[in-house]
Amino acid sequence: MAAMNEDTPLLSVGTRSSSLRRSPVEATTGRRHLCSTNTLKMICILFIAIGAAGLLFIGGDNQQGHFLKASIRQSSAVTDTIRLEPAAHLSSQHSKTKGVELSTPATEQAVGSVGSNDEEETQLDSAVAEIETTAKASPIQRSVRFIPYPHKTLGSGSSLQCEWETRPITNASTSSELLDFTQRNAFIEGVCIPPTLHDTLHIFSSAEAIQCLSSEAQNRDIRVILSGDSYMRQLYIGLTDILLSKHISDDKEIIENVQRSKMLSTARYWMNKRHENNATFPFVQFRCGDECYGSKTLDVCSKCINSLSENSDVWVVGVGIHIYERVKNHVNGTLQEIQQFLDREEGQNRSIYVSPPAGPMESVYRGLLPNVAPENPEHPFLDVYESTKSCTMENCTFDGSHRSRYVNRWKAQLLLNTLCEVQ
């Protein structure tokens, strides 16, 4: 993304004008003595209170676009998109959306076996009940079909190059009143749609994602299981955000491994609980995390997948960076191990391989492309390299490697477009 210059017009959500630093009366009249009389003191206090509430709303309504500074794309036509240029002060403490913070014990072993705060549970139950009501009552609720193996190929390599942008709700494909929490936040936080997919890529609502992956809704057994390294853990958390229609842990950014493990446990717990309590909710879990992490050879990963697989499974696997480190940054050695894994999976009709994000694995990524879909349809492939490569704003990553929560929600949207079709 080209850097902004001083002449670029800015839209800064949360920016406070200088007039807001004075009292409302002073800002409009320029006189300080108006409030000196007893008669008007209470009126002034009321105005000041209203002004303070306004400031809190401006600075605190964190659904209004990521605290973005955005440069407006200039053209002779009416502006319909906003290019992202996030403000430098955005940090992990600035939640971008209002959500329920769901918490469980930190260890993954506790998943599915622990209790939780009753208030949190009631809030989440109400939120999901609202999703289910919307799914039945919304006039724009579309029929969504699960696409069986080998699923749908979005493309790979240069065909998926894209540019991150926000899209004003009023110019979205549907009226803002008919967009759900997930869709509204996708448009506000940013999307990266390749020109090749401009007319076909769909931004799924939570209800649509549930309908697609639900065994009951599709009248077929469906189990979606993600596995792999830390990049896949964060993709799973992004998918969880969509399916629960709540950004778990209040959308806090993940900046280190302990926090990532805790948040993964939280996500797994709530996904498992929701599936157990609601027959229409999809089975979407994270399994074989240690075996498919890459620190061990991938034949260990294959054995774990074999031991847990059922005929209805979709395994979404991404691993590479720790293989690369284990074989001393040897590109051919990394490629060979990944390709052997893909060959073992061929004919099992269950696996989608996920590319690494942009970074030190580019040579491995380029080497994989001839051996995965669309070049090799026998090896279904989800390419997230280009979308992460084009994400160069300050809030794309907080540790220089793992992408932010909203980027992983976008990767989850790409996964849904691979598995689902709106009819």
CSV table of N, CA and C in Angstrom, one decimal, residues 54-209:
chain,number,residue,atom,x,y,z
A,54,GLY,N,-20.6,12.4,25.1
A,54,GLY,CA,-20.3,12.4,23.6
A,54,GLY,C,-18.8,12.0,23.4
A,55,LEU,N,-17.9,12.6,24.2
A,55,LEU,CA,-16.5,12.2,24.1
A,55,LEU,C,-16.3,10.7,24.3
A,56,LEU,N,-16.9,10.2,25.4
A,56,LEU,CA,-16.7,8.8,25.7
A,56,LEU,C,-17.3,8.0,24.5
A,57,PHE,N,-18.4,8.4,23.9
A,57,PHE,CA,-18.9,7.6,22.8
A,57,PHE,C,-18.0,7.7,21.6
A,58,ILE,N,-17.4,8.9,21.3
A,58,ILE,CA,-16.5,9.0,20.2
A,58,ILE,C,-15.3,8.2,20.4
A,59,GLY,N,-14.7,8.2,21.6
A,59,GLY,CA,-13.5,7.5,21.8
A,59,GLY,C,-13.7,6.1,22.2
A,60,GLY,N,-14.9,5.7,22.6
A,60,GLY,CA,-15.0,4.4,23.1
A,60,GLY,C,-15.9,3.4,22.3
A,61,ASP,N,-16.6,3.9,21.3
A,61,ASP,CA,-17.5,3.0,20.5
A,61,ASP,C,-16.6,2.3,19.6
A,62,ASN,N,-16.1,1.2,20.0
A,62,ASN,CA,-15.0,0.5,19.3
A,62,ASN,C,-15.6,-0.3,18.1
A,63,GLN,N,-16.8,-0.1,17.8
A,63,GLN,CA,-17.3,-0.8,16.6
A,63,GLN,C,-17.1,0.1,15.3
A,64,GLN,N,-16.6,1.3,15.5
A,64,GLN,CA,-16.6,2.3,14.4
A,64,GLN,C,-15.3,2.2,13.7
A,65,GLY,N,-14.8,1.0,13.3
A,65,GLY,CA,-13.8,1.0,12.3
A,65,GLY,C,-12.4,0.9,12.8
A,66,HIS,N,-12.1,0.1,13.8
A,66,HIS,CA,-10.7,-0.2,14.1
A,66,HIS,C,-9.9,1.0,14.6
A,67,PHE,N,-10.5,2.1,15.0
A,67,PHE,CA,-9.8,3.4,15.3
A,67,PHE,C,-8.9,3.7,14.1
A,68,LEU,N,-9.4,3.6,12.9
A,68,LEU,CA,-8.6,3.8,11.7
A,68,LEU,C,-8.4,5.2,11.3
A,69,LYS,N,-7.2,5.5,10.8
A,69,LYS,CA,-7.1,6.6,9.9
A,69,LYS,C,-7.1,6.0,8.5
A,70,ALA,N,-8.0,6.5,7.7
A,70,ALA,CA,-8.2,5.9,6.4
A,70,ALA,C,-8.1,6.9,5.3
A,71,SER,N,-7.3,6.6,4.3
A,71,SER,CA,-7.2,7.6,3.2
A,71,SER,C,-8.3,7.2,2.2
A,72,ILE,N,-9.0,8.2,1.7
A,72,ILE,CA,-10.1,8.0,0.8
A,72,ILE,C,-9.6,7.8,-0.6
A,73,ARG,N,-10.0,6.7,-1.3
A,73,ARG,CA,-9.5,6.6,-2.6
A,73,ARG,C,-10.1,7.7,-3.5
A,74,GLN,N,-9.2,8.3,-4.3
A,74,GLN,CA,-9.7,9.5,-5.1
A,74,GLN,C,-10.0,9.0,-6.5
A,75,SER,N,-11.2,9.4,-7.0
A,75,SER,CA,-11.6,9.1,-8.3
A,75,SER,C,-12.7,10.1,-8.7
A,76,SER,N,-13.0,10.1,-10.0
A,76,SER,CA,-14.0,11.0,-10.5
A,76,SER,C,-15.4,10.4,-10.1
A,77,ALA,N,-15.5,9.1,-9.8
A,77,ALA,CA,-16.7,8.5,-9.4
A,77,ALA,C,-17.0,8.7,-7.9
A,78,VAL,N,-18.2,8.4,-7.5
A,78,VAL,CA,-18.5,8.5,-6.1
A,78,VAL,C,-17.6,7.5,-5.3
A,79,THR,N,-17.0,7.9,-4.2
A,79,THR,CA,-16.2,7.1,-3.4
A,79,THR,C,-17.0,5.9,-2.8
A,80,ASP,N,-16.6,4.7,-3.0
A,80,ASP,CA,-17.3,3.6,-2.4
A,80,ASP,C,-16.4,2.7,-1.6
A,81,THR,N,-15.1,3.0,-1.4
A,81,THR,CA,-14.3,2.2,-0.6
A,81,THR,C,-13.3,3.1,0.2
A,82,ILE,N,-12.8,2.5,1.2
A,82,ILE,CA,-11.8,3.3,2.0
A,82,ILE,C,-10.6,2.4,2.2
A,83,ARG,N,-9.5,2.9,1.8
A,83,ARG,CA,-8.2,2.1,1.9
A,83,ARG,C,-7.7,2.2,3.3
A,84,LEU,N,-7.2,1.1,3.9
A,84,LEU,CA,-6.8,1.1,5.2
A,84,LEU,C,-5.5,1.7,5.5
A,85,GLU,N,-5.4,2.6,6.5
A,85,GLU,CA,-4.1,3.1,7.0
A,85,GLU,C,-4.3,3.3,8.5
A,86,PRO,N,-4.2,2.2,9.3
A,86,PRO,CA,-4.5,2.3,10.7
A,86,PRO,C,-3.7,3.3,11.5
A,87,ALA,N,-4.3,3.9,12.5
A,87,ALA,CA,-3.6,4.8,13.4
A,87,ALA,C,-2.5,4.1,14.1
A,88,ALA,N,-1.4,4.8,14.4
A,88,ALA,CA,-0.3,4.2,15.0
A,88,ALA,C,-0.6,3.8,16.5
A,89,HIS,N,-1.5,4.4,17.1
A,89,HIS,CA,-1.8,4.1,18.5
A,89,HIS,C,-2.6,2.9,18.7
A,90,LEU,N,-3.1,2.2,17.7
A,90,LEU,CA,-3.9,1.0,17.9
A,90,LEU,C,-3.0,-0.1,18.6
A,91,SER,N,-3.6,-0.6,19.6
A,91,SER,CA,-2.8,-1.7,20.4
A,91,SER,C,-3.8,-2.8,20.8
A,92,SER,N,-3.2,-3.8,21.4
A,92,SER,CA,-4.0,-5.0,21.8
A,92,SER,C,-5.1,-4.6,22.8
A,93,GLN,N,-4.9,-3.5,23.5
A,93,GLN,CA,-5.9,-3.1,24.5
A,93,GLN,C,-7.1,-2.4,23.9
A,94,HIS,N,-7.0,-2.0,22.6
A,94,HIS,CA,-8.2,-1.3,22.0
A,94,HIS,C,-9.0,-2.4,21.2
A,95,SER,N,-10.0,-2.9,21.9
A,95,SER,CA,-10.8,-3.9,21.2
A,95,SER,C,-11.6,-3.2,20.1
A,96,LYS,N,-11.7,-3.9,19.0
A,96,LYS,CA,-12.4,-3.3,17.8
A,96,LYS,C,-13.9,-3.5,17.8
A,97,THR,N,-14.4,-4.5,18.6
A,97,THR,CA,-15.8,-4.7,18.6
A,97,THR,C,-16.2,-5.1,20.0
A,98,LYS,N,-17.5,-4.9,20.2
A,98,LYS,CA,-18.0,-5.2,21.5
A,98,LYS,C,-18.4,-6.7,21.5
A,99,GLY,N,-17.8,-7.4,22.4
A,99,GLY,CA,-18.1,-8.9,22.5
A,99,GLY,C,-18.1,-9.3,24.0
A,100,VAL,N,-18.6,-10.5,24.2
A,100,VAL,CA,-18.6,-11.1,25.5
A,100,VAL,C,-17.2,-11.8,25.7
A,101,GLU,N,-16.5,-11.5,26.8
A,101,GLU,CA,-15.3,-12.1,27.0
A,101,GLU,C,-15.6,-13.5,27.7
A,102,LEU,N,-15.2,-14.5,27.0
A,102,LEU,CA,-15.4,-15.9,27.4
A,102,LEU,C,-14.1,-16.4,28.0
A,103,SER,N,-14.1,-17.1,29.1
A,103,SER,CA,-12.9,-17.5,29.7
A,103,SER,C,-13.1,-18.9,30.3
A,104,THR,N,-12.0,-19.7,30.2
A,104,THR,CA,-11.9,-21.0,30.8
A,104,THR,C,-10.5,-21.2,31.3
A,105,PRO,N,-10.2,-22.3,32.1
A,105,PRO,CA,-8.9,-22.5,32.5
A,105,PRO,C,-7.9,-22.6,31.3
A,106,ALA,N,-6.7,-22.3,31.6
A,106,ALA,CA,-5.7,-22.1,30.5
A,106,ALA,C,-5.3,-23.4,29.8
A,107,THR,N,-5.4,-24.5,30.4
A,107,THR,CA,-4.9,-25.7,29.8
A,107,THR,C,-5.8,-26.3,28.8
A,108,GLU,N,-5.3,-26.8,27.7
A,108,GLU,CA,-6.2,-27.4,26.7
A,108,GLU,C,-6.8,-28.7,27.2
A,109,GLN,N,-6.2,-29.3,28.2
A,109,GLN,CA,-6.8,-30.6,28.7
A,109,GLN,C,-8.2,-30.3,29.4
A,110,ALA,N,-8.4,-29.1,29.8
A,110,ALA,CA,-9.6,-28.7,30.5
A,110,ALA,C,-10.8,-28.6,29.5
A,111,VAL,N,-10.5,-28.6,28.2
A,111,VAL,CA,-11.6,-28.3,27.2
A,111,VAL,C,-12.7,-29.3,27.3
A,112,GLY,N,-13.9,-28.8,27.4
A,112,GLY,CA,-15.1,-29.7,27.4
A,112,GLY,C,-15.4,-30.3,28.7
A,113,SER,N,-14.6,-30.0,29.8
A,113,SER,CA,-14.8,-30.6,31.0
A,113,SER,C,-14.9,-29.7,32.2
A,114,VAL,N,-14.9,-28.4,31.9
A,114,VAL,CA,-14.9,-27.4,33.0
A,114,VAL,C,-16.2,-26.6,32.9
A,115,GLY,N,-16.5,-26.0,34.1
A,115,GLY,CA,-17.6,-25.1,34.1
A,115,GLY,C,-17.2,-23.7,33.7
A,116,SER,N,-18.2,-22.8,33.7
A,116,SER,CA,-17.9,-21.4,33.3
A,116,SER,C,-18.8,-20.5,34.1
A,117,ASN,N,-18.4,-19.2,34.0
A,117,ASN,CA,-19.2,-18.2,34.7
A,117,ASN,C,-20.7,-18.2,34.2
A,118,ASP,N,-21.7,-18.2,35.1
A,118,ASP,CA,-23.0,-18.3,34.6
A,118,ASP,C,-23.5,-17.2,33.8
A,119,GLU,N,-23.0,-16.0,34.2
A,119,GLU,CA,-23.4,-14.8,33.4
A,119,GLU,C,-22.8,-14.8,32.0
A,120,GLU,N,-21.5,-15.2,31.8
A,120,GLU,CA,-21.0,-15.4,30.5
A,120,GLU,C,-21.8,-16.4,29.7
A,121,GLU,N,-22.1,-17.5,30.3
A,121,GLU,CA,-22.8,-18.6,29.6
A,121,GLU,C,-24.2,-18.1,29.2
A,122,THR,N,-24.9,-17.3,30.0
A,122,THR,CA,-26.2,-16.8,29.7
A,122,THR,C,-26.1,-15.8,28.5
A,123,GLN,N,-25.1,-15.0,28.5
A,123,GLN,CA,-24.9,-14.0,27.5
A,123,GLN,C,-24.6,-14.7,26.1
A,124,LEU,N,-23.8,-15.7,26.2
A,124,LEU,CA,-23.5,-16.4,24.9
A,124,LEU,C,-24.7,-17.2,24.4
A,125,ASP,N,-25.4,-17.8,25.4
A,125,ASP,CA,-26.7,-18.5,25.0
A,125,ASP,C,-27.6,-17.6,24.3
A,126,SER,N,-27.8,-16.4,24.8
A,126,SER,CA,-28.7,-15.4,24.3
A,126,SER,C,-28.2,-15.0,22.9
A,127,ALA,N,-26.9,-14.8,22.7
A,127,ALA,CA,-26.3,-14.4,21.4
A,127,ALA,C,-26.6,-15.5,20.4
A,128,VAL,N,-26.3,-16.7,20.7
A,128,VAL,CA,-26.5,-17.8,19.7
A,128,VAL,C,-28.0,-18.0,19.4
A,129,ALA,N,-28.9,-17.8,20.4
A,129,ALA,CA,-30.3,-17.9,20.2
A,129,ALA,C,-30.7,-16.9,19.2
A,130,GLU,N,-30.1,-15.7,19.3
A,130,GLU,CA,-30.5,-14.6,18.4
A,130,GLU,C,-30.0,-15.0,17.0
A,131,ILE,N,-28.9,-15.6,16.9
A,131,ILE,CA,-28.4,-16.0,15.5
A,131,ILE,C,-29.4,-17.0,14.9
A,132,GLU,N,-29.8,-18.0,15.8
A,132,GLU,CA,-30.7,-19.0,15.2
A,132,GLU,C,-32.1,-18.4,14.8
A,133,THR,N,-32.6,-17.4,15.6
A,133,THR,CA,-33.8,-16.7,15.3
A,133,THR,C,-33.7,-16.0,14.0
A,134,THR,N,-32.5,-15.3,13.8
A,134,THR,CA,-32.2,-14.5,12.6
A,134,THR,C,-32.2,-15.5,11.4
A,135,ALA,N,-31.6,-16.6,11.6
A,135,ALA,CA,-31.5,-17.6,10.5
A,135,ALA,C,-32.8,-18.0,10.0
A,136,LYS,N,-33.8,-18.1,10.9
A,136,LYS,CA,-35.2,-18.5,10.5
A,136,LYS,C,-36.0,-17.3,10.0
A,137,ALA,N,-35.7,-16.1,10.5
A,137,ALA,CA,-36.7,-15.0,10.2
A,137,ALA,C,-36.1,-14.0,9.2
A,138,SER,N,-34.8,-13.9,9.0
A,138,SER,CA,-34.3,-12.8,8.2
A,138,SER,C,-34.8,-12.9,6.8
A,139,PRO,N,-35.2,-11.8,6.2
A,139,PRO,CA,-35.7,-11.9,4.8
A,139,PRO,C,-34.6,-12.1,3.8
A,140,ILE,N,-33.3,-11.9,4.2
A,140,ILE,CA,-32.2,-12.1,3.2
A,140,ILE,C,-31.5,-13.4,3.5
A,141,GLN,N,-31.9,-14.2,4.5
A,141,GLN,CA,-31.3,-15.5,4.8
A,141,GLN,C,-31.2,-16.4,3.5
A,142,ARG,N,-30.0,-16.7,3.1
A,142,ARG,CA,-29.9,-17.4,1.8
A,142,ARG,C,-29.7,-18.9,2.2
A,143,SER,N,-30.0,-19.7,1.2
A,143,SER,CA,-29.7,-21.1,1.3
A,143,SER,C,-28.3,-21.4,1.0
A,144,VAL,N,-27.6,-22.1,2.0
A,144,VAL,CA,-26.2,-22.3,1.8
A,144,VAL,C,-25.9,-23.8,1.8
A,145,ARG,N,-25.1,-24.2,0.8
A,145,ARG,CA,-24.8,-25.6,0.6
A,145,ARG,C,-23.4,-25.9,0.9
A,146,PHE,N,-23.2,-27.0,1.7
A,146,PHE,CA,-21.8,-27.5,1.9
A,146,PHE,C,-21.3,-28.2,0.7
A,147,ILE,N,-20.0,-27.8,0.3
A,147,ILE,CA,-19.4,-28.4,-0.9
A,147,ILE,C,-18.5,-29.5,-0.5
A,148,PRO,N,-18.9,-30.8,-0.9
A,148,PRO,CA,-18.1,-31.9,-0.5
A,148,PRO,C,-16.7,-31.9,-1.1
A,149,TYR,N,-15.9,-32.8,-0.6
A,149,TYR,CA,-14.5,-33.0,-1.2
A,149,TYR,C,-14.6,-33.2,-2.7
A,150,PRO,N,-13.7,-32.6,-3.5
A,150,PRO,CA,-12.5,-31.8,-3.1
A,150,PRO,C,-12.8,-30.3,-2.9
A,151,HIS,N,-14.1,-30.0,-2.5
A,151,HIS,CA,-14.5,-28.6,-2.2
A,151,HIS,C,-14.3,-27.7,-3.4
A,152,LYS,N,-14.1,-26.4,-3.1
A,152,LYS,CA,-14.0,-25.4,-4.2
A,152,LYS,C,-12.6,-24.8,-4.1
A,153,THR,N,-12.0,-24.6,-5.3
A,153,THR,CA,-10.7,-24.0,-5.3
A,153,THR,C,-10.8,-22.5,-5.7
A,154,LEU,N,-10.3,-21.7,-4.8
A,154,LEU,CA,-10.4,-20.2,-5.0
A,154,LEU,C,-9.3,-19.7,-6.0
A,155,GLY,N,-8.2,-20.6,-6.1
A,155,GLY,CA,-7.1,-20.2,-6.9
A,155,GLY,C,-5.8,-20.2,-6.1
A,156,SER,N,-4.7,-19.8,-6.6
A,156,SER,CA,-3.5,-19.7,-5.9
A,156,SER,C,-2.5,-18.7,-6.6
A,157,GLY,N,-1.5,-18.4,-5.9
A,157,GLY,CA,-0.5,-17.5,-6.4
A,157,GLY,C,-1.0,-16.1,-6.8
A,158,SER,N,-0.5,-15.6,-7.9
A,158,SER,CA,-0.7,-14.3,-8.3
A,158,SER,C,-2.2,-14.0,-8.6
A,159,SER,N,-3.0,-15.0,-8.9
A,159,SER,CA,-4.4,-14.8,-9.1
A,159,SER,C,-5.2,-14.4,-7.9
A,160,LEU,N,-4.5,-14.5,-6.7
A,160,LEU,CA,-5.2,-14.1,-5.5
A,160,LEU,C,-4.6,-12.8,-4.9
A,161,GLN,N,-3.8,-12.1,-5.7
A,161,GLN,CA,-3.3,-10.8,-5.2
A,161,GLN,C,-4.5,-9.9,-5.0
A,162,CYS,N,-4.5,-9.1,-3.9
A,162,CYS,CA,-5.6,-8.3,-3.5
A,162,CYS,C,-5.1,-7.1,-2.7
A,163,GLU,N,-6.0,-6.2,-2.5
A,163,GLU,CA,-5.6,-5.0,-1.7
A,163,GLU,C,-6.7,-4.8,-0.6
A,164,TRP,N,-6.2,-4.6,0.6
A,164,TRP,CA,-7.0,-4.5,1.8
A,164,TRP,C,-7.8,-3.1,1.7
A,165,GLU,N,-9.0,-3.2,2.1
A,165,GLU,CA,-9.9,-2.0,2.1
A,165,GLU,C,-11.0,-2.2,3.0
A,166,THR,N,-11.6,-1.1,3.5
A,166,THR,CA,-12.8,-1.1,4.2
A,166,THR,C,-13.9,-0.7,3.2
A,167,ARG,N,-15.1,-1.1,3.5
A,167,ARG,CA,-16.3,-0.8,2.7
A,167,ARG,C,-17.4,-0.2,3.5
A,168,PRO,N,-17.8,1.0,3.3
A,168,PRO,CA,-18.9,1.6,4.0
A,168,PRO,C,-20.1,0.7,4.0
A,169,ILE,N,-20.8,0.6,5.1
A,169,ILE,CA,-21.9,-0.3,5.2
A,169,ILE,C,-23.0,0.0,4.2
A,170,THR,N,-23.2,1.3,4.0
A,170,THR,CA,-24.3,1.8,3.1
A,170,THR,C,-24.1,1.4,1.7
A,171,ASN,N,-22.8,1.1,1.3
A,171,ASN,CA,-22.5,0.7,0.0
A,171,ASN,C,-22.2,-0.8,-0.1
A,172,ALA,N,-22.5,-1.5,1.0
A,172,ALA,CA,-22.3,-3.0,0.9
A,172,ALA,C,-23.3,-3.6,0.1
A,173,SER,N,-23.2,-4.9,-0.1
A,173,SER,CA,-24.1,-5.6,-1.1
A,173,SER,C,-25.5,-5.6,-0.6
A,174,THR,N,-25.7,-5.4,0.7
A,174,THR,CA,-27.1,-5.4,1.3
A,174,THR,C,-27.2,-4.3,2.3
A,175,SER,N,-28.4,-3.9,2.6
A,175,SER,CA,-28.7,-2.9,3.6
A,175,SER,C,-28.0,-3.2,4.9
A,176,SER,N,-27.5,-2.2,5.6
A,176,SER,CA,-26.8,-2.4,6.9
A,176,SER,C,-27.7,-3.1,7.9
A,177,GLU,N,-29.0,-2.8,7.8
A,177,GLU,CA,-29.9,-3.4,8.8
A,177,GLU,C,-30.0,-5.0,8.6
A,178,LEU,N,-29.6,-5.4,7.5
A,178,LEU,CA,-29.7,-6.9,7.2
A,178,LEU,C,-28.4,-7.6,7.3
A,179,LEU,N,-27.3,-6.8,7.6
A,179,LEU,CA,-26.0,-7.5,7.8
A,179,LEU,C,-25.9,-7.8,9.3
A,180,ASP,N,-25.3,-9.0,9.6
A,180,ASP,CA,-25.1,-9.4,11.0
A,180,ASP,C,-23.8,-8.8,11.6
A,181,PHE,N,-23.6,-9.2,12.8
A,181,PHE,CA,-22.4,-8.7,13.6
A,181,PHE,C,-21.1,-9.1,12.8
A,182,THR,N,-21.0,-10.3,12.3
A,182,THR,CA,-19.8,-10.8,11.6
A,182,THR,C,-19.6,-10.0,10.3
A,183,GLN,N,-20.7,-9.8,9.5
A,183,GLN,CA,-20.5,-9.2,8.2
A,183,GLN,C,-20.2,-7.7,8.4
A,184,ARG,N,-20.9,-7.0,9.3
A,184,ARG,CA,-20.7,-5.6,9.6
A,184,ARG,C,-19.2,-5.4,9.9
A,185,ASN,N,-18.7,-6.2,10.8
A,185,ASN,CA,-17.3,-6.1,11.2
A,185,ASN,C,-16.3,-6.4,10.1
A,186,ALA,N,-16.6,-7.3,9.3
A,186,ALA,CA,-15.8,-7.6,8.1
A,186,ALA,C,-15.6,-6.3,7.3
A,187,PHE,N,-16.7,-5.7,7.0
A,187,PHE,CA,-16.6,-4.5,6.1
A,187,PHE,C,-15.9,-3.3,6.9
A,188,ILE,N,-16.1,-3.2,8.2
A,188,ILE,CA,-15.5,-2.1,9.0
A,188,ILE,C,-14.0,-2.4,9.2
A,189,GLU,N,-13.6,-3.7,9.5
A,189,GLU,CA,-12.2,-4.0,9.8
A,189,GLU,C,-11.4,-4.1,8.6
A,190,GLY,N,-11.9,-4.6,7.5
A,190,GLY,CA,-11.2,-4.7,6.2
A,190,GLY,C,-11.3,-6.0,5.6
A,191,VAL,N,-11.4,-6.0,4.2
A,191,VAL,CA,-11.5,-7.2,3.4
A,191,VAL,C,-10.4,-7.1,2.3
A,192,CYS,N,-10.1,-8.2,1.8
A,192,CYS,CA,-9.0,-8.3,0.8
A,192,CYS,C,-9.5,-9.2,-0.3
A,193,ILE,N,-10.3,-8.7,-1.3
A,193,ILE,CA,-10.9,-9.5,-2.3
A,193,ILE,C,-10.2,-9.4,-3.6
A,194,PRO,N,-9.6,-10.5,-4.1
A,194,PRO,CA,-8.9,-10.5,-5.4
A,194,PRO,C,-9.8,-10.1,-6.5
A,195,PRO,N,-9.4,-9.4,-7.5
A,195,PRO,CA,-10.2,-9.1,-8.7
A,195,PRO,C,-10.8,-10.3,-9.3
A,196,THR,N,-10.1,-11.5,-9.3
A,196,THR,CA,-10.6,-12.7,-9.9
A,196,THR,C,-11.8,-13.3,-9.2
A,197,LEU,N,-12.0,-12.8,-7.9
A,197,LEU,CA,-13.1,-13.4,-7.1
A,197,LEU,C,-14.1,-12.3,-6.8
A,198,HIS,N,-14.0,-11.2,-7.4
A,198,HIS,CA,-14.9,-10.0,-7.1
A,198,HIS,C,-16.3,-10.4,-7.2
A,199,ASP,N,-16.7,-11.2,-8.1
A,199,ASP,CA,-18.2,-11.5,-8.3
A,199,ASP,C,-18.6,-12.7,-7.7
A,200,THR,N,-17.7,-13.5,-7.1
A,200,THR,CA,-18.0,-14.8,-6.5
A,200,THR,C,-17.8,-14.9,-5.0
A,201,LEU,N,-16.9,-14.1,-4.5
A,201,LEU,CA,-16.5,-14.3,-3.1
A,201,LEU,C,-17.7,-13.8,-2.2
A,202,HIS,N,-18.1,-14.5,-1.2
A,202,HIS,CA,-19.2,-14.2,-0.3
A,202,HIS,C,-18.7,-14.0,1.1
A,203,ILE,N,-19.1,-12.9,1.7
A,203,ILE,CA,-18.8,-12.7,3.1
A,203,ILE,C,-20.0,-13.3,3.9
A,204,PHE,N,-19.7,-14.4,4.6
A,204,PHE,CA,-20.7,-15.2,5.3
A,204,PHE,C,-21.1,-14.5,6.6
A,205,SER,N,-22.4,-14.6,6.8
A,205,SER,CA,-22.9,-14.2,8.2
A,205,SER,C,-22.7,-15.4,9.1
A,206,SER,N,-22.8,-15.2,10.4
A,206,SER,CA,-22.7,-16.3,11.3
A,206,SER,C,-23.7,-17.4,11.0
A,207,ALA,N,-25.0,-17.0,10.8
A,207,ALA,CA,-26.0,-18.0,10.5
A,207,ALA,C,-25.7,-18.8,9.2
A,208,GLU,N,-25.2,-18.1,8.2
A,208,GLU,CA,-24.9,-18.8,7.0
A,208,GLU,C,-23.8,-19.8,7.2
A,209,ALA,N,-22.7,-19.4,8.0
A,209,ALA,CA,-21.6,-20.3,8.3
A,209,ALA,C,-22.1,-21.5,9.0
